[in-house]
Amino acid sequence: MDKTIEQLLKDLQGLRNEFNDFLYYLPDALLEVDLLSRRLTYMNRMAYILFGYAEEDFSSGIALAQMFEGEEFERAVGIITGYVAKSLEQKVEYVRSGRTDLYEFLMRRKDGSVFPAETQTSFVLDKNHLPVAMRTIVRDITDRKEAQAARAREFFSTNERGESLKEIMHYAETLAIHSASDTFIAETGLKLAQSARRFSEAGARLKSLPR
């Protein structure tokens, strides 16, 4: 073999190895899924850690469905289908949305424990530009959800009838600044009483939740 070609092949393999290492050691969990079989074809290191699987599990085969809680898998399939159905059914080139679409799901680890996750997906295309697989970043957002719940409980704390209504008024006034329409302001004021009632009821429910 010509030495120049041999060196180029070595350089190419080196770049491939660097890229594989880059994906494997990403700080976020990365999954690749075959769209036809709906089975995993790739997991990086963080995905193994997040979902509690070992490489032996992956070698035996992991179905995407077992990584979702309850009916969340069907919801995910519906969202994915909305992106790729036209391309696959009509055999036309898939057009990427150009957006950063994030979706939240309840996902399940190998041990059965459930956690809230934020996902971001991109599709792998074949030579005809038809989607054949998807690569999905998965982030555990448990801390974010707990912080949101804590803020909600604080919002409906002892002074909920006073301080909470003040906050509602502040939000409404902020919105009103962006509109010169008196109708808008009047409608916002009308909705405040309805919102305060609903917030008060929601606050009572939140207080009953375990802390």
C-alpha atoms as one frame of an Amber mdcrd trajectory, in Angstrom:
protein
   0.000   0.000   0.000   1.239   3.489  -0.850   2.715   5.074   2.306   0.799
   8.301   1.708  -2.523   6.446   1.594  -1.513   4.376   4.599  -0.761   7.527
   6.585  -4.057   9.102   5.531  -5.934   6.019   6.721  -4.115   6.157  10.065
  -4.931   9.847  10.417  -8.556   9.135   9.566  -8.735   6.378  12.164  -7.157
   8.710  14.699  -9.822  11.347  14.030 -12.536   8.702  14.308 -11.165   7.581
  17.669 -11.040  11.168  18.930 -14.653  11.737  17.858 -15.793   8.510  19.535
 -14.038   9.559  22.751 -15.670  12.981  22.530 -19.141  11.417  22.336 -18.460
   8.800  24.988 -17.235  11.314  27.564 -19.825  14.021  26.960 -21.081  15.540
  30.247 -24.655  14.709  29.209 -26.229  11.318  28.585 -26.382  10.474  24.867
 -28.579   7.760  23.366 -28.852   6.607  19.765 -32.000   4.720  18.795 -32.937
   2.869  15.610 -36.298   4.275  14.481 -37.528   0.998  13.015 -36.755  -1.363
  15.906 -36.916   1.323  18.621 -33.917  -0.258  20.294 -30.761   1.450  21.510
 -27.772   1.330  19.202 -25.479   3.531  21.316 -25.058   4.741  24.901 -22.255
   6.942  26.141 -20.656   6.799  29.583 -23.047   9.291  31.184 -26.055   7.394
  29.799 -24.834   4.213  31.496 -24.451   6.138  34.755 -27.762   8.001  34.542
 -29.875   4.969  33.676 -27.920   2.449  35.735 -27.143   0.045  32.902 -23.906
  -1.804  32.207 -22.301  -2.544  28.858 -23.460  -6.145  29.250 -27.064  -4.910
  29.327 -26.497  -2.936  26.151 -24.963  -5.951  24.424 -28.048  -7.995  25.317
 -30.270  -5.308  23.833 -32.256  -2.473  25.403 -35.653  -1.383  24.111 -36.335
   2.339  24.308 -39.763   1.647  25.821 -38.260   0.292  29.039 -36.560   3.642
  29.686 -39.859   5.530  29.995 -42.368   5.587  32.812 -45.939   4.499  32.127
 -47.517   6.156  29.090 -44.581   8.489  28.536 -43.186   6.200  25.843 -46.364
   6.518  23.759 -46.188  10.288  24.160 -42.562  10.283  23.003 -43.430   8.110
  19.976 -46.186  10.562  19.053 -43.769  13.491  19.179 -41.130  11.661  17.115
 -43.724  10.588  14.560 -44.774  14.196  14.171 -41.262  15.029  13.007 -40.506
  12.108  10.674 -43.862  10.759   9.401 -44.047  12.893   6.258 -40.485  12.076
   5.210 -40.851   8.322   5.783 -44.342   7.913   4.345 -43.767  10.016   1.222
 -40.084   9.090   0.838 -39.112  12.749   0.661 -35.994  14.374   2.048 -36.257
  15.174   5.732 -36.073  18.908   6.448 -34.582  19.824   9.797 -36.632  22.251
  11.861 -33.788  24.626  12.668 -35.109  24.897  16.242 -33.839  23.708  19.590
 -36.848  21.686  20.698 -36.730  20.472  24.300 -39.184  17.981  25.779 -39.668
  16.767  29.335 -40.508  13.179  30.212 -40.604  10.919  33.232 -37.913   8.332
  32.549 -37.052   5.078  34.291 -33.734   3.637  35.384 -32.820  -0.034  35.317
 -33.676  -0.356  39.026 -37.182   0.996  38.359 -36.665   4.421  39.927 -38.206
   7.327  38.011 -36.786  10.786  37.370 -37.840  13.871  35.375 -35.715  14.365
  32.271 -35.225  17.031  29.651 -34.487  15.681  26.181 -33.154  17.140  22.954
 -33.167  15.041  19.786 -31.602  15.141  16.335 -32.227  12.626  13.549 -29.636
  10.573  11.669 -30.304  10.495   7.918 -29.416   7.875   5.335 -27.938   8.553
   1.877 -31.414   9.529   0.643 -31.811  11.996   3.511 -34.496   9.892   5.188
 -34.444   9.570   9.003 -33.234   6.150  10.161 -32.174   6.828  13.750 -32.234
   9.508  16.391 -29.616  10.797  18.794 -30.994  12.169  22.028 -29.369  14.117
  24.836 -30.977  13.329  28.207 -30.553  15.535  31.279 -31.759  14.699  34.800
 -33.730  17.776  35.958 -34.718  16.486  39.402 -32.944  19.376  41.160 -34.685
  21.912  38.934 -38.115  20.406  39.615 -37.480  20.299  43.364 -36.403  23.944
  43.311 -39.548  24.895  41.404 -41.719  23.024  43.921 -39.916  24.759  46.799
 -40.513  28.177  45.245 -44.177  27.312  44.727 -44.543  26.287  48.382 -42.827
  29.495  49.449 -45.134  31.440  47.164 -48.109  29.987  49.036 -46.615  30.355
  52.499 -48.084  32.051  55.572 -48.637  35.378  53.830 -50.167  33.909  50.711
 -53.248  36.144  50.803 -51.099  39.278  50.996 -47.662  38.778  49.499 -48.833
  36.382  46.768 -51.419  38.839  45.510 -48.758  41.546  45.465 -46.592  39.323
  43.279 -49.506  38.650  40.958 -50.118  42.406  40.680 -46.431  42.962  39.935
 -46.496  40.418  37.108 -49.648  41.955  35.667 -48.194  45.465  35.788 -45.029
  44.228  34.074 -47.122  42.724  31.293 -49.185  45.884  30.993 -46.070  47.941
  30.303 -45.729  46.090  26.999 -49.232  46.996  25.862 -50.818  50.379  25.254
 -54.240  48.761  25.125 -56.643  49.724  27.939 -58.614  46.612  27.059 -55.597
  44.498  27.789 -55.152  46.110  31.208 -58.828  45.762  32.036 -58.855  42.088
  31.029 -55.727  41.483  33.072 -57.341  43.048  36.124 -60.429  40.928  35.650
 -58.349  37.778  35.495 -56.484  38.664  38.693 -59.381  37.804  40.976 -59.891
  34.487  39.196 -56.179  33.738  39.331 -55.933  34.632  43.033 -58.729  32.194
  43.832 -57.119  29.415  41.825 -53.680  30.133  43.316 -55.110  30.022  46.816
 -56.681  26.624  46.139 -53.480  25.357  44.554 -51.508  26.643  47.520 -53.615
  24.646  49.903 -52.928  21.514  47.870 -49.200  22.220  47.669 -48.992  22.603
  51.423 -50.303  19.085  51.823 -47.521  17.602  49.678 -44.599  15.878  51.492
 -41.565  18.096  51.880
